[in-house]
Tab-separated table of C-alpha atoms (C1' of nucleotides) in Angstrom:
chain	number	residue	atom	x	y	z
A	87	MET	CA	58.502	45.729	94.769
A	88	ILE	CA	57.500	42.965	92.403
A	89	TYR	CA	60.065	40.896	90.560
A	90	SER	CA	60.301	41.511	86.846
A	91	SER	CA	58.146	38.872	85.310
A	92	GLU	CA	60.771	36.990	83.357
A	93	LEU	CA	62.261	35.655	86.579
A	94	ILE	CA	59.221	33.577	87.346
A	95	LYS	CA	59.543	31.757	84.052
A	96	GLY	CA	60.288	28.137	84.496
A	97	THR	CA	59.561	28.125	88.209
A	98	LEU	CA	55.782	28.369	88.195
A	99	LYS	CA	54.952	24.691	87.926
A	100	THR	CA	57.394	23.808	90.654
A	101	ILE	CA	55.901	26.406	92.971
A	102	VAL	CA	52.433	25.043	92.357
A	103	LEU	CA	53.516	21.476	92.964
A	104	LYS	CA	55.276	22.424	96.182
A	105	LEU	CA	52.206	24.210	97.525
A	106	LEU	CA	50.059	21.214	96.758
A	107	ALA	CA	52.540	18.915	98.442
A	108	ASP	CA	52.131	20.861	101.667
A	109	ASN	CA	48.433	21.611	101.480
A	110	LYS	CA	46.829	18.440	100.162
A	111	LYS	CA	44.339	20.284	97.998
A	112	MET	CA	44.029	23.836	96.773
A	113	TYR	CA	42.080	25.743	94.158
A	114	GLY	CA	43.460	28.198	91.631
A	115	TYR	CA	42.550	31.447	93.234
A	116	GLU	CA	43.784	30.153	96.565
A	117	ILE	CA	47.167	29.424	95.039
A	118	THR	CA	47.586	32.942	93.718
A	119	GLN	CA	46.761	34.362	97.138
A	120	LYS	CA	48.986	31.950	98.975
A	121	VAL	CA	51.974	32.841	96.843
A	122	LYS	CA	51.354	36.522	97.374
A	123	GLU	CA	51.087	35.979	101.088
A	124	LEU	CA	54.151	33.763	101.368
A	125	THR	CA	56.361	36.101	99.362
A	126	GLY	CA	55.223	39.365	100.840
A	127	ASP	CA	53.599	40.394	97.572
A	128	LYS	CA	56.863	40.018	95.685
A	129	ILE	CA	55.623	37.222	93.488
A	130	GLN	CA	52.246	37.655	91.844
A	131	ILE	CA	50.967	34.766	89.810
A	132	THR	CA	48.649	35.905	87.069
A	133	GLU	CA	45.611	33.852	86.223
A	134	GLY	CA	46.603	33.764	82.588
A	135	ALA	CA	49.712	31.887	83.637
A	136	LEU	CA	48.255	29.772	86.398
A	137	TYR	CA	45.210	28.161	84.840
A	138	PRO	CA	46.918	26.909	81.693
A	139	SER	CA	49.687	25.645	83.915
A	140	LEU	CA	47.290	23.754	86.159
A	141	HIS	CA	45.560	22.246	83.166
A	142	ALA	CA	48.897	21.149	81.763
A	143	LEU	CA	49.923	19.516	85.020
A	144	GLU	CA	46.626	17.705	85.072
A	145	HIS	CA	47.091	16.445	81.541
A	146	GLU	CA	50.585	15.313	82.450
A	147	GLY	CA	48.973	13.196	85.114
A	148	LEU	CA	50.561	14.980	88.046
A	149	LEU	CA	47.346	16.473	89.376
A	150	THR	CA	43.836	15.246	89.998
A	151	THR	CA	40.813	17.462	90.416
A	152	GLU	CA	37.516	17.572	92.262
A	153	THR	CA	34.872	20.210	91.829
A	154	GLU	CA	32.981	21.701	94.707
A	155	PHE	CA	30.169	24.200	94.914
A	156	ILE	CA	30.361	27.083	97.344
A	157	GLY	CA	26.840	28.429	97.076
A	158	LYS	CA	26.452	28.794	93.343
A	159	ARG	CA	30.102	29.337	92.658
A	160	VAL	CA	32.341	26.598	91.348
A	161	ARG	CA	35.575	25.786	93.018
A	162	LYS	CA	38.022	23.381	91.441
A	163	TYR	CA	40.397	21.686	93.821
A	164	TYR	CA	43.695	20.259	92.670
A	165	SER	CA	45.666	17.530	94.409
A	166	LEU	CA	48.880	15.666	93.686
A	167	SER	CA	48.558	12.251	92.120
A	168	PRO	CA	51.009	9.557	93.242
A	169	THR	CA	53.140	10.347	90.194
A	170	GLY	CA	52.791	13.994	91.045
A	171	LYS	CA	54.228	13.449	94.498
A	172	VAL	CA	57.322	11.803	93.102
A	173	LYS	CA	57.766	14.419	90.415
A	174	THR	CA	57.335	17.193	92.950
A	175	LYS	CA	60.249	16.002	95.027
A	176	GLU	CA	62.445	15.880	91.959
A	177	LYS	CA	61.482	19.317	90.731
A	178	VAL	CA	61.682	20.997	94.105
A	179	SER	CA	65.097	19.533	94.714
A	180	GLU	CA	66.315	20.531	91.274
A	181	LEU	CA	65.065	24.078	91.649
A	182	SER	CA	66.535	24.365	95.105
A	183	ASP	CA	69.884	23.199	93.802
A	184	PHE	CA	69.641	25.613	90.919
A	185	MET	CA	69.024	28.495	93.312
A	186	ASP	CA	72.152	27.575	95.226
A	187	THR	CA	74.215	27.457	92.073
A	188	MET	CA	72.874	30.805	90.969
A	189	LYS	CA	73.449	32.388	94.340
A	190	ALA	CA	77.033	31.196	94.223
A	191	LEU	CA	77.467	32.603	90.741
A	192	LEU	CA	76.122	35.962	91.778
A	193	ASN	CA	77.990	36.287	95.017
A	194	VAL	CA	81.399	35.022	94.006
A	195	ASP	CA	83.864	37.267	92.284
A	196	THR	CA	83.841	35.399	88.995
A	197	ALA	CA	87.124	36.956	87.972
A	198	ASN	CA	88.813	34.589	90.353
A	199	PRO	CA	87.147	31.188	90.510
A	200	ALA	CA	89.345	30.563	93.526
A	201	VAL	CA	88.773	27.234	95.171
A	202	THR	CA	85.084	27.818	94.858
A	203	THR	CA	84.009	24.335	94.043
A	204	ILE	CA	80.335	24.836	93.599
A	205	LYS	CA	78.729	21.674	94.836
B	730	MET	CA	73.450	16.668	85.745
B	731	ILE	CA	72.314	19.681	83.771
B	732	TYR	CA	69.376	21.774	84.871
B	733	SER	CA	66.286	21.522	82.738
B	734	SER	CA	66.556	24.394	80.361
B	735	GLU	CA	63.493	26.317	81.395
B	736	LEU	CA	65.139	27.259	84.664
B	737	ILE	CA	67.729	29.380	82.964
B	738	LYS	CA	65.051	31.507	81.359
B	739	GLY	CA	65.123	35.054	82.522
B	740	THR	CA	68.480	34.745	84.230
B	741	LEU	CA	70.820	34.720	81.254
B	742	LYS	CA	71.277	38.449	80.823
B	743	THR	CA	71.928	38.917	84.502
B	744	ILE	CA	74.565	36.192	84.503
B	745	VAL	CA	76.302	37.798	81.554
B	746	LEU	CA	76.246	41.224	83.159
B	747	LYS	CA	77.615	39.876	86.403
B	748	LEU	CA	80.506	38.140	84.656
B	749	LEU	CA	81.366	41.313	82.811
B	750	ALA	CA	81.239	43.284	86.021
B	751	ASP	CA	83.932	41.078	87.487
B	752	ASN	CA	86.045	40.545	84.412
B	753	LYS	CA	86.150	43.903	82.684
B	754	LYS	CA	85.938	42.437	79.212
B	755	MET	CA	85.008	39.036	77.855
B	756	TYR	CA	84.106	37.498	74.518
B	757	GLY	CA	81.182	35.247	73.789
B	758	TYR	CA	82.850	31.893	73.730
B	759	GLU	CA	84.753	32.782	76.874
B	760	ILE	CA	81.474	33.474	78.652
B	761	THR	CA	80.028	30.083	77.791
B	762	GLN	CA	83.159	28.376	79.108
B	763	LYS	CA	83.296	30.474	82.244
B	764	VAL	CA	79.738	29.641	83.155
B	765	LYS	CA	80.368	25.958	82.618
B	766	GLU	CA	83.460	26.153	84.755
B	767	LEU	CA	81.867	28.156	87.550
B	768	THR	CA	78.830	25.923	87.794
B	769	GLY	CA	80.554	22.587	87.460
B	770	ASP	CA	78.931	21.983	84.084
B	771	LYS	CA	75.454	22.363	85.537
B	772	ILE	CA	74.626	25.424	83.493
B	773	GLN	CA	75.423	25.333	79.802
B	774	ILE	CA	74.782	28.471	77.834
B	775	THR	CA	74.104	27.743	74.196
B	776	GLU	CA	75.440	30.044	71.557
B	777	GLY	CA	71.999	30.436	70.044
B	778	ALA	CA	70.912	31.974	73.309
B	779	LEU	CA	74.031	33.920	74.138
B	780	TYR	CA	74.783	35.846	70.980
B	781	PRO	CA	71.308	37.300	70.495
B	782	SER	CA	71.370	38.183	74.155
B	783	LEU	CA	74.697	39.974	73.874
B	784	HIS	CA	73.478	41.873	70.840
B	785	ALA	CA	70.352	42.893	72.682
B	786	LEU	CA	72.319	44.147	75.668
B	787	GLU	CA	74.505	46.122	73.318
B	788	HIS	CA	71.498	47.712	71.633
B	789	GLU	CA	70.089	48.547	75.030
B	790	GLY	CA	73.259	50.477	75.642
B	791	LEU	CA	74.494	48.324	78.488
B	792	LEU	CA	77.473	46.883	76.650
B	793	THR	CA	80.199	48.226	74.417
B	794	THR	CA	82.323	46.144	72.068
B	795	GLU	CA	85.794	46.041	70.640
B	796	THR	CA	86.970	43.605	68.022
B	797	GLU	CA	90.338	41.945	68.148
B	798	PHE	CA	92.130	39.584	65.811
B	799	ILE	CA	93.797	36.497	67.134
B	800	GLY	CA	95.705	35.363	64.112
B	801	LYS	CA	93.016	35.368	61.456
B	802	ARG	CA	90.177	34.705	63.850
B	803	VAL	CA	87.888	37.447	65.085
B	804	ARG	CA	87.226	37.903	68.744
B	805	LYS	CA	84.608	40.336	69.930
B	806	TYR	CA	85.061	41.666	73.418
B	807	TYR	CA	82.165	42.999	75.433
B	808	SER	CA	82.418	45.442	78.333
B	809	LEU	CA	79.944	47.184	80.574
B	810	SER	CA	79.039	50.744	79.724
B	811	PRO	CA	78.513	53.179	82.616
B	812	THR	CA	74.772	52.582	82.306
B	813	GLY	CA	75.502	48.880	82.185
B	814	LYS	CA	77.333	49.025	85.484
B	815	VAL	CA	74.393	50.618	87.224
B	816	LYS	CA	71.902	48.252	85.640
B	817	THR	CA	74.035	45.264	86.557
B	818	LYS	CA	73.917	46.098	90.240
B	819	GLU	CA	70.160	46.399	90.083
B	820	LYS	CA	69.643	43.151	88.220
B	821	VAL	CA	72.094	41.141	90.273
B	822	SER	CA	70.532	42.352	93.466
B	823	GLU	CA	67.027	41.635	92.200
B	824	LEU	CA	67.937	38.145	91.096
B	825	SER	CA	69.734	37.432	94.329
B	826	ASP	CA	66.704	38.579	96.275
B	827	PHE	CA	64.478	36.464	94.086
B	828	MET	CA	66.603	33.408	94.785
B	829	ASP	CA	66.225	33.989	98.512
B	830	THR	CA	62.491	34.320	98.210
B	831	MET	CA	62.271	31.166	96.150
B	832	LYS	CA	64.483	29.233	98.514
B	833	ALA	CA	62.234	30.267	101.364
B	834	LEU	CA	59.151	29.203	99.426
B	835	LEU	CA	60.637	25.818	98.702
B	836	ASN	CA	62.011	25.087	102.126
B	837	VAL	CA	59.153	26.274	104.284
B	838	ASP	CA	56.145	24.116	104.934
B	839	THR	CA	53.698	26.306	103.077
B	840	ALA	CA	50.783	24.751	104.872
B	841	ASN	CA	51.745	26.778	107.879
B	842	PRO	CA	53.197	30.158	107.013
B	843	ALA	CA	54.317	30.305	110.638
B	844	VAL	CA	56.166	33.434	111.572
B	845	THR	CA	58.101	33.109	108.399
B	846	THR	CA	58.305	36.733	107.450
B	847	ILE	CA	60.126	36.466	104.184
B	848	LYS	CA	62.325	39.496	104.088
C	1032	DA	C1'	24.253	50.790	94.612
C	1033	DA	C1'	28.669	50.375	93.449
C	1034	DA	C1'	33.068	48.744	94.081
C	1035	DT	C1'	35.816	45.094	95.262
C	1036	DA	C1'	36.835	40.324	95.932
C	1037	DT	C1'	36.173	35.668	94.600
C	1038	DA	C1'	36.497	32.149	90.918
C	1039	DC	C1'	36.737	30.112	86.675
C	1040	DA	C1'	38.634	30.380	81.729
C	1041	DT	C1'	40.556	31.693	76.974
C	1042	DT	C1'	42.956	34.374	73.399
C	1043	DG	C1'	46.541	37.051	71.063
C	1044	DG	C1'	50.931	38.621	71.443
C	1045	DT	C1'	55.740	38.894	73.163
C	1046	DT	C1'	59.864	37.347	75.089
C	1047	DT	C1'	63.241	34.056	75.468
C	1048	DC	C1'	65.227	30.197	74.660
C	1049	DT	C1'	66.406	25.579	71.733
C	1050	DT	C1'	67.798	23.177	67.801
C	1051	DA	C1'	69.844	23.360	63.726
C	1052	DT	C1'	72.657	25.250	60.583
C	1053	DG	C1'	76.514	27.745	58.491
C	1054	DC	C1'	81.200	29.398	58.011
C	1055	DA	C1'	86.068	29.700	59.196
C	1056	DT	C1'	90.424	29.020	61.858
C	1057	DT	C1'	93.316	26.603	65.159
C	1058	DT	C1'	94.879	22.902	67.977
C	1059	DG	C1'	95.318	18.192	69.366
C	1060	DT	C1'	95.744	13.255	68.274
C	1061	DG	C1'	96.352	8.634	66.218
D	536	DC	C1'	99.593	14.111	58.129
D	537	DA	C1'	94.742	13.544	58.110
D	538	DC	C1'	90.911	14.034	60.877
D	539	DA	C1'	88.569	15.311	64.972
D	540	DA	C1'	87.812	18.499	68.287
D	541	DA	C1'	87.987	22.984	69.918
D	542	DT	C1'	87.647	27.873	69.111
D	543	DG	C1'	84.842	31.673	67.526
D	544	DC	C1'	81.389	34.222	65.251
D	545	DA	C1'	76.408	34.383	63.635
D	546	DT	C1'	71.419	33.624	62.137
D	547	DA	C1'	66.823	31.386	61.420
D	548	DA	C1'	62.727	28.667	62.445
D	549	DG	C1'	60.132	27.026	65.875
D	550	DA	C1'	58.551	25.943	70.657
D	551	DA	C1'	57.673	27.125	75.384
D	552	DA	C1'	56.064	29.945	78.801
D	553	DC	C1'	54.312	33.773	80.223
D	554	DC	C1'	51.532	38.533	80.265
D	555	DA	C1'	47.786	41.540	79.426
D	556	DA	C1'	43.359	41.744	78.249
D	557	DT	C1'	39.008	40.108	78.150
D	558	DG	C1'	34.889	37.510	79.398
D	559	DT	C1'	31.496	35.554	82.608
D	560	DA	C1'	29.410	35.113	87.005
D	561	DT	C1'	28.659	35.213	92.088
D	562	DA	C1'	29.585	37.116	96.761
D	563	DT	C1'	30.920	40.520	99.915
D	564	DT	C1'	31.999	44.968	101.602
D	565	DT	C1'	31.319	49.963	101.872
DNA sequence: AAATATACATTGGTTTCTTATGCATTTGTG
DNA sequence: CACAAATGCATAAGAAACCAATGTATATTT
């Protein structure tokens, strides 16, 4: 099972930033594989989504890059800039909070808000 | 605090369906208020997003409508169709599962997948 | 040798939402 | 009582974010 693609919207950049926070440096293809691996194939990041996203993050100043050659093949590593590290914490925490709120929404019987003070 | 708007993307229809599953019938404005209430103002559904979404769900055959007059003001109630009920269960369960997967992604140290078999 | 995996990238199109606008009625407040 | 705010519907133009497809090239597996 793979999640319908609209769910990933809005979460991609945060996922990428989080991976880079844990792994120092990664290249595009590696990121797609890592996400597949970590989610048991449930989340597949397409290249058409990833590369533009990486480029955007770089232009925003959150990522820095270094190119490496493996034989004749290029490999472009991305790392978090200092700003990127700060921003990553913010975005990860926001997304995490959002997930909690959504989980609460989906699990509660919304007909009766009860004393369900969602934090 | 309000979540940055891109996070809501892809989840709106599911939220609406879930609310209708619990509350039999609701009208548009009521839905926006309910979501605000249930999420402590963290999620604000704009009308420009909601109404087109409701219309789409109706055209997809998931919702039925009945119009009521409160004084001179129109109120349009939406309810789940039989198909809608089935679809709602699917979508709620998918989104819930997705939230779990995302939470796991964000909380784990992705540098070391460990024995973290994400269910 | 051929298929698959690795590795980058762009382009056109769609979906989904935001912002803004518009209209009308009802309720609350100074 | 006048005005603001809330209630309630709706649409339209534009932006954002992604997908599917395509392109190029090298490396590895069968």
